[in-house]
Coordinates of N, CA and C in Angstrom, one line a residue:
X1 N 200.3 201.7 58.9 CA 199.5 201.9 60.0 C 199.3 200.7 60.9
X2 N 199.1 200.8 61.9 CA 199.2 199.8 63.0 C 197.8 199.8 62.8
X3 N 197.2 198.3 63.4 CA 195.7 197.9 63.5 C 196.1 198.1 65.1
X4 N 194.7 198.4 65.7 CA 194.7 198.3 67.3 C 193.6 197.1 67.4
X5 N 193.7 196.5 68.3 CA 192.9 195.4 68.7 C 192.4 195.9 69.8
X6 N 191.1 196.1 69.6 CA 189.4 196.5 70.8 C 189.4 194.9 71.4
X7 N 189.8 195.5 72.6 CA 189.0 194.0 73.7 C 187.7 194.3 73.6
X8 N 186.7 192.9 73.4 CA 186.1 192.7 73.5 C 185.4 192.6 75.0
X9 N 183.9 193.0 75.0 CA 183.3 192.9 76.7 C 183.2 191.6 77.2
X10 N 183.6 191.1 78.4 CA 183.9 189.6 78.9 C 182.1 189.5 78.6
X11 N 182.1 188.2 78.5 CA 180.6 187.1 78.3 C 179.9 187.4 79.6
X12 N 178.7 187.1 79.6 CA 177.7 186.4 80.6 C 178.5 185.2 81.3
X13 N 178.8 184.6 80.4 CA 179.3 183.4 81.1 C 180.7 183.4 82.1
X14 N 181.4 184.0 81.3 CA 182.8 184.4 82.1 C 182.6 185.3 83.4
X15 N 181.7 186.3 83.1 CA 181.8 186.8 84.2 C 180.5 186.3 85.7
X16 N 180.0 185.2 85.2 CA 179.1 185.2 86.4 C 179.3 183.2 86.5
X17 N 180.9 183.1 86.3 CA 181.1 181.8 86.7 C 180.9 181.3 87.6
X18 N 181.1 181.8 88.7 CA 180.9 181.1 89.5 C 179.6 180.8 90.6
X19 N 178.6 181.5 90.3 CA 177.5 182.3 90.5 C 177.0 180.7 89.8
X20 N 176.9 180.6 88.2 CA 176.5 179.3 87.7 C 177.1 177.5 88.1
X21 N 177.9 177.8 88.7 CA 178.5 176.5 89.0 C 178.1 176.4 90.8
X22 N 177.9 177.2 91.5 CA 177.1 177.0 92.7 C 175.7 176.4 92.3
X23 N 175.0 177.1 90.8 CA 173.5 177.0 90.6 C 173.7 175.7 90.5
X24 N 174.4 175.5 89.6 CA 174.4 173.8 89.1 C 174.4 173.0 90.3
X25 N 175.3 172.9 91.1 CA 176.0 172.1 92.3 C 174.4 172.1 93.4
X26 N 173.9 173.0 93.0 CA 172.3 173.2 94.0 C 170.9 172.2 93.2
X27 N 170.9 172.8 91.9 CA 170.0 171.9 90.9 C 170.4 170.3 91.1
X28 N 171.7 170.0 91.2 CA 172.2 168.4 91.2 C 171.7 168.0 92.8
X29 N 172.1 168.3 93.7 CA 171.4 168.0 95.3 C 170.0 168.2 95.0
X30 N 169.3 168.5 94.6 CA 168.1 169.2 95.0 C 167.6 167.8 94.0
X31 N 168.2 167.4 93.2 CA 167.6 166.2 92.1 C 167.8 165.3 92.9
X32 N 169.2 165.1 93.4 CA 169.7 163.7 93.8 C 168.4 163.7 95.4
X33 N 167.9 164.6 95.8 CA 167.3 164.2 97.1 C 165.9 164.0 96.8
X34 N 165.6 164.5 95.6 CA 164.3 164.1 94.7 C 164.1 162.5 94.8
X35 N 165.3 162.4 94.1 CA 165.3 160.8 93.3 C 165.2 159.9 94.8
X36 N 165.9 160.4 95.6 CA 166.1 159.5 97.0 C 164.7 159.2 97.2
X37 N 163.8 160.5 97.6 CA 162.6 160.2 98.2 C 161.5 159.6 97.5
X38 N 161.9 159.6 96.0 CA 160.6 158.1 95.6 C 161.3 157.3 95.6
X39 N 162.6 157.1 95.6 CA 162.9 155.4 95.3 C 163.0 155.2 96.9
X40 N 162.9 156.0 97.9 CA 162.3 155.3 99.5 C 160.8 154.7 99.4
X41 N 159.8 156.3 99.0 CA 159.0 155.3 98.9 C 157.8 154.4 98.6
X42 N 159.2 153.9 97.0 CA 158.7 153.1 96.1 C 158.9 151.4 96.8
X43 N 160.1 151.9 97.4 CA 160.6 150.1 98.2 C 159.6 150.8 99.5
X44 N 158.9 151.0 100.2 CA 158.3 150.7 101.3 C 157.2 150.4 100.8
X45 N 156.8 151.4 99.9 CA 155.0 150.9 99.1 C 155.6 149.2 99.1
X46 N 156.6 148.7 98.0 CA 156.7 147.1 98.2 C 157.1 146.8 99.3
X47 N 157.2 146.9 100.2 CA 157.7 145.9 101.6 C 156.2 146.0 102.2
X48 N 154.9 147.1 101.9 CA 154.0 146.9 102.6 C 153.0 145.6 101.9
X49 N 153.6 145.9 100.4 CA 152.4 145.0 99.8 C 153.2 143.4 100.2
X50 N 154.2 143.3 100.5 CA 155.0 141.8 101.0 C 154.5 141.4 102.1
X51 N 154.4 142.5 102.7 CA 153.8 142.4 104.4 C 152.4 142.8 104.6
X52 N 151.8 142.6 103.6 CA 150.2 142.8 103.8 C 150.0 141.3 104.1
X53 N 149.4 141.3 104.9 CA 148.5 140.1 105.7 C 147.3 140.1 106.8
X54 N 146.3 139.2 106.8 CA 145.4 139.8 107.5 C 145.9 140.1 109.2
X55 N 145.0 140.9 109.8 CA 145.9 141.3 111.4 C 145.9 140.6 112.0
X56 N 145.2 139.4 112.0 CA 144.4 138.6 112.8 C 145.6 137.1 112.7
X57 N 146.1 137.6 111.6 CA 146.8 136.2 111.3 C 148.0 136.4 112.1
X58 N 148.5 137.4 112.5 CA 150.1 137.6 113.4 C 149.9 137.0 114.1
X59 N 151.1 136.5 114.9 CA 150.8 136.0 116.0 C 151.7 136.9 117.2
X60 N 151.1 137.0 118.2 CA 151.8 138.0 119.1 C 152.6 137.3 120.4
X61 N 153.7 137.8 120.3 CA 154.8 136.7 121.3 C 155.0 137.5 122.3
X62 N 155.1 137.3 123.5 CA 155.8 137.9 124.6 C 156.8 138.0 124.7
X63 N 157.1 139.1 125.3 CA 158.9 139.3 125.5 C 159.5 138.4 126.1
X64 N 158.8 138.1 126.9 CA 159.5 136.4 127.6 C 160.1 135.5 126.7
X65 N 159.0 135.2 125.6 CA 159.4 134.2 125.0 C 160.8 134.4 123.8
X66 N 161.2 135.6 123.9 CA 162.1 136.1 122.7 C 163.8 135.3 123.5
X67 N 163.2 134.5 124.6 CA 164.5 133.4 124.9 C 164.2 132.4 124.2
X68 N 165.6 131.7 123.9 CA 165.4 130.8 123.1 C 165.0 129.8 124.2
X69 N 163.7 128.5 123.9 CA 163.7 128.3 122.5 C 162.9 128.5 121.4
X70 N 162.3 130.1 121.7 CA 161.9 131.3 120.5 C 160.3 130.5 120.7
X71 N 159.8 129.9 121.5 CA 158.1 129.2 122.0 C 156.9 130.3 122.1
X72 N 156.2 130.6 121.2 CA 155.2 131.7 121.1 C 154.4 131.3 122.6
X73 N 153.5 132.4 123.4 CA 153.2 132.3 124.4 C 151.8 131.8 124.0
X74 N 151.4 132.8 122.7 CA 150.1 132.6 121.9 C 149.4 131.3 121.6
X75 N 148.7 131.0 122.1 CA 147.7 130.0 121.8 C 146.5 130.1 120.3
X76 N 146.5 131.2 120.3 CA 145.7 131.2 118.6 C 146.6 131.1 117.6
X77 N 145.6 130.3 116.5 CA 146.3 129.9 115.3 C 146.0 130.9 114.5
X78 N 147.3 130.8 113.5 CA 146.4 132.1 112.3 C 145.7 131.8 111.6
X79 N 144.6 132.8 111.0 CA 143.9 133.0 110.4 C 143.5 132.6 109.4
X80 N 144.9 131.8 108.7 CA 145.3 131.5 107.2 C 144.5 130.6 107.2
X81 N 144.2 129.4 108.1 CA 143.8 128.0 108.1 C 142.6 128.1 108.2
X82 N 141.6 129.3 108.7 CA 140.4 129.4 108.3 C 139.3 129.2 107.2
X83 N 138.6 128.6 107.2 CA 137.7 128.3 106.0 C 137.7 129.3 105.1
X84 N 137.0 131.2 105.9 CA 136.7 132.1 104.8 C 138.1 132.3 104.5
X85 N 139.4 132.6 105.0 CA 140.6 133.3 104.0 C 141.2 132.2 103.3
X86 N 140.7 131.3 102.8 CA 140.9 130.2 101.7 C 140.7 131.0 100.3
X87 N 141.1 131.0 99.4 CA 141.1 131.3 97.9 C 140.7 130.2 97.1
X88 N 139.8 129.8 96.8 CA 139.6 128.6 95.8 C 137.9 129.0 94.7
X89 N 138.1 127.8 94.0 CA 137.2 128.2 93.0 C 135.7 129.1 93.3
X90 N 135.8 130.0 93.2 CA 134.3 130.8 93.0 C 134.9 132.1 93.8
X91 N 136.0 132.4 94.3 CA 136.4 133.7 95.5 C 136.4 134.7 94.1
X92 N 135.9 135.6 94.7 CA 136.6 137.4 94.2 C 137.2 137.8 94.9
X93 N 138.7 138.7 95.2 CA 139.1 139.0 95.7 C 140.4 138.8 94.9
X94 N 141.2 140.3 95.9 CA 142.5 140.9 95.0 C 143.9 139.7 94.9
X95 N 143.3 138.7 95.9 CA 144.9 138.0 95.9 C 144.1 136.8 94.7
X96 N 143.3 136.7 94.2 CA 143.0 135.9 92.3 C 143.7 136.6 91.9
X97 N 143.9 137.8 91.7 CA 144.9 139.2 90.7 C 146.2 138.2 90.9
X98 N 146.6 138.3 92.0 CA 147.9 137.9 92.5 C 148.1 136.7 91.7
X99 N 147.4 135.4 92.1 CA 147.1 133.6 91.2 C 147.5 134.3 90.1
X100 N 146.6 135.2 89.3 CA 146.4 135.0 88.1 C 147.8 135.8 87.3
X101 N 148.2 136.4 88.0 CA 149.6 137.3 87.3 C 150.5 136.3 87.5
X102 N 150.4 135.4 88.9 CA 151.8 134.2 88.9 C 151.5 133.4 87.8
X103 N 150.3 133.2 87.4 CA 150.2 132.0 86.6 C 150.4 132.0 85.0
X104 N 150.5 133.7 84.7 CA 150.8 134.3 83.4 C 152.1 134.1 83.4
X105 N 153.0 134.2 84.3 CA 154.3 133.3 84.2 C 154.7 132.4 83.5
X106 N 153.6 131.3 83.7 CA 153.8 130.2 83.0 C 153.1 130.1 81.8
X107 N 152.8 131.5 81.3 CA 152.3 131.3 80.1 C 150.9 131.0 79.7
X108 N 150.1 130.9 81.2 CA 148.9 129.7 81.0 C 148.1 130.8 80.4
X109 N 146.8 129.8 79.9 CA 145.5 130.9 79.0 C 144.3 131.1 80.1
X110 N 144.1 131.9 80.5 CA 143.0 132.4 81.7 C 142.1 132.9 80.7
X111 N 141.7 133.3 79.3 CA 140.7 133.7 79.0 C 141.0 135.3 78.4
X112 N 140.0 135.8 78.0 CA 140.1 137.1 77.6 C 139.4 137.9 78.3
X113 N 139.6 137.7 80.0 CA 139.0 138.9 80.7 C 139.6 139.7 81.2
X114 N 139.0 141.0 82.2 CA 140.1 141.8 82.7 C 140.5 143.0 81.6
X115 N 140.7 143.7 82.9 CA 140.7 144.9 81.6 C 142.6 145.3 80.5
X116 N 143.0 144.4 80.8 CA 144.5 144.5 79.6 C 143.8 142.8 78.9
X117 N 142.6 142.4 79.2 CA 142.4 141.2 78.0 C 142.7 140.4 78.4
X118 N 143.7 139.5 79.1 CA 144.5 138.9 79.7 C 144.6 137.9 80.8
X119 N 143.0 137.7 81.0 CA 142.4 136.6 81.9 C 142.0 137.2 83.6
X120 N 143.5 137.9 83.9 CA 143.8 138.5 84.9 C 142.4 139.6 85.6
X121 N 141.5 138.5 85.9 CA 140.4 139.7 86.2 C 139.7 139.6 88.1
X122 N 140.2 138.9 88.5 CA 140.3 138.5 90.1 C 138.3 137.4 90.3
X123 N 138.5 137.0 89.5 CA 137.4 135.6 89.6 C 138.2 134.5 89.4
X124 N 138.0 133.6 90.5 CA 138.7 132.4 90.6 C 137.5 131.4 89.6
X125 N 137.8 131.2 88.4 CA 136.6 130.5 87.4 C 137.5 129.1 87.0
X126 N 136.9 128.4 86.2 CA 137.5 127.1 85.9 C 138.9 127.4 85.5
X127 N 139.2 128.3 84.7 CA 140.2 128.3 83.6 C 141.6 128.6 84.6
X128 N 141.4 129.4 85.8 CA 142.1 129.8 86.9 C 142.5 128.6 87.2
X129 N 141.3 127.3 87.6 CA 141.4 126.4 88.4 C 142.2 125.5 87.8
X130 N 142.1 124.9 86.6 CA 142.4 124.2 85.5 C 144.1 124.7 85.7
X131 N 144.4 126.3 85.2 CA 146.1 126.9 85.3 C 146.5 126.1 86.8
X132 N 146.1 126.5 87.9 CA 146.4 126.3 88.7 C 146.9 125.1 89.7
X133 N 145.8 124.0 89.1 CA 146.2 122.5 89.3 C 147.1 122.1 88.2
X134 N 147.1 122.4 86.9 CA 148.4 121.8 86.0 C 149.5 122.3 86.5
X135 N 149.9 124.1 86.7 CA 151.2 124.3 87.3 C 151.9 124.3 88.4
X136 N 150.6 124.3 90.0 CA 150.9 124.4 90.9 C 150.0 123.0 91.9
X137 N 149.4 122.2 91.5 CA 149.1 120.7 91.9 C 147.7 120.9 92.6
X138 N 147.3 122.2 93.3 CA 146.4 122.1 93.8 C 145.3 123.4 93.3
X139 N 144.4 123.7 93.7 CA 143.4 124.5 93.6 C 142.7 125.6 95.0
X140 N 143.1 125.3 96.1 CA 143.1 125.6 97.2 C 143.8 126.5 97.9
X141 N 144.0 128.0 98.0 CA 145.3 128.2 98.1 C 145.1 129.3 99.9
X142 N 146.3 129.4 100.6 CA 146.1 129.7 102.1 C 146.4 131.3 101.8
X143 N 146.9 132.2 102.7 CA 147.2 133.7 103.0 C 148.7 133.2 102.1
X144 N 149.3 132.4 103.2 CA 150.7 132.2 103.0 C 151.2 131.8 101.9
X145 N 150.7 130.7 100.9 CA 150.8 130.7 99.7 C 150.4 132.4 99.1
X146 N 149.7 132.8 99.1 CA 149.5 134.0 98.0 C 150.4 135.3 98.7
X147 N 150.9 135.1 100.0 CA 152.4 135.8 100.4 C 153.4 135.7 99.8
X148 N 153.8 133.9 99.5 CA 154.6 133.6 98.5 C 154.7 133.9 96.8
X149 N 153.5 133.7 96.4 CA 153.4 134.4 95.1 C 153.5 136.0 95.0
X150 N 153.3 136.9 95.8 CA 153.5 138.2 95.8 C 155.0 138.4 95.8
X151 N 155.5 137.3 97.1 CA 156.9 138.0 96.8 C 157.6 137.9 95.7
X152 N 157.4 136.3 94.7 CA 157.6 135.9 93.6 C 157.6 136.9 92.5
X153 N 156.4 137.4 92.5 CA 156.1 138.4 91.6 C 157.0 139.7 91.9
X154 N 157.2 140.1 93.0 CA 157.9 141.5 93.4 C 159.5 141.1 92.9
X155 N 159.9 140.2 93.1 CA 161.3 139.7 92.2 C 161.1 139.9 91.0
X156 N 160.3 139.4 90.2 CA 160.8 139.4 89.0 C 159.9 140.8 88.1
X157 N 159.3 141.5 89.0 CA 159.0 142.7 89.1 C 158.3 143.4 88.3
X158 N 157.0 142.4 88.4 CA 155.7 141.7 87.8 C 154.0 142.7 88.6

C-alpha cells in the first residue's frame, strides 16, 4: 500500500507575510521618529539651561555694528557685575545647586544637607565657602562663572 501525504494548511505566518513585514517596517519608523523627538528635546532643554542668563545681562548690538571691528553700539554693562546677581556667602538660590554639584567633583564635604544627603542644598553656608576657596581660590562668584560651571557640569553630564 502506498502512504499518501496530506498537505498540510499553509501557517498564519506564510500566508500573511507580507502583510507582517510592512507592520514591522511601520512599528521601526514610528520608533525611530519617537526616539528622534526626545533626544531633540532633550538637547534643547540643555542648550536652554547653558543659555539661561539673566535678560538684562545680553547685550544688544546693532546691525551696524555686525562690521568688523564687531564694537557693540550698547553702552550698558551686564548685569553680572552687579552687586545683587553676585553669589557669595549667605545667597539662596538655584545657581548654589550649580557651586555645590561642581564642587562634589572634587569630592569636597558640603555637609549632610539636601534632600540625596549630600550637602547640595542651594545655601551658600561656610562649608560651601570653605569647598570653594580651597578648590576654586575665591568665594565670590559672577552669572558668568556659574555659566561656566553649568556648562562644566552638562559635559561630564552631572
Amino acid at each position: 500500500m502506498k502512504q499518501t501525504q496530506s498537505k498540510s494548511a499553509p501557517s498564519f505566518i506564510s500566508k500573511n507575510k507580507d502583510i507582517l513585514v510592512v507592520g514591522g517596517v511601520i512599528v521601526l519608523l514610528a520608533g525611530t521618529a519617537i526616539t528622534y523627538y526626545y533626544v531633540s528635546k532633550k538637547k534643547q532643554k540643555k542648550e536652554e539651561l547653558v543659555n539661561t542668563t539673566d535678560s538684562s545681562a545680553i547685550k544688544t548690538v546693532s546691525t551696524v555694528s555686525q562690521i568688523p571691528p564687531f564694537v557693540s553700539t550698547s553702552t550698558k554693562k551686564p548685569s553680572a557685575t552687579k552687586p545683587g546677581n553676585l553669589i557669595k556667602m549667605g545667597s539662596r538660590h538655584p545657581d548654589v545647586r550649580v557651586l555645590q554639584r561642581y564642587l562634589k567633583i572634587y569630592k569636597e564635604d558640603l555637609g549632610r544637607t539636601g534632600p540625596k544627603r549630600d550637602g547640595v542644598d542651594g545655601i551658600f553656608g561656610p562649608k560651601t565657602a570653605k569647598a570653594s576657596q580651597k578648590r576654586l581660590g575665591k568665594t565670590v562668584f559672577t552669572q558668568a562663572d556659574m555659566a561656566g560651571m553649568r556648562k562644566a557640569l552638562l559635559s561630564l553630564g552631572k
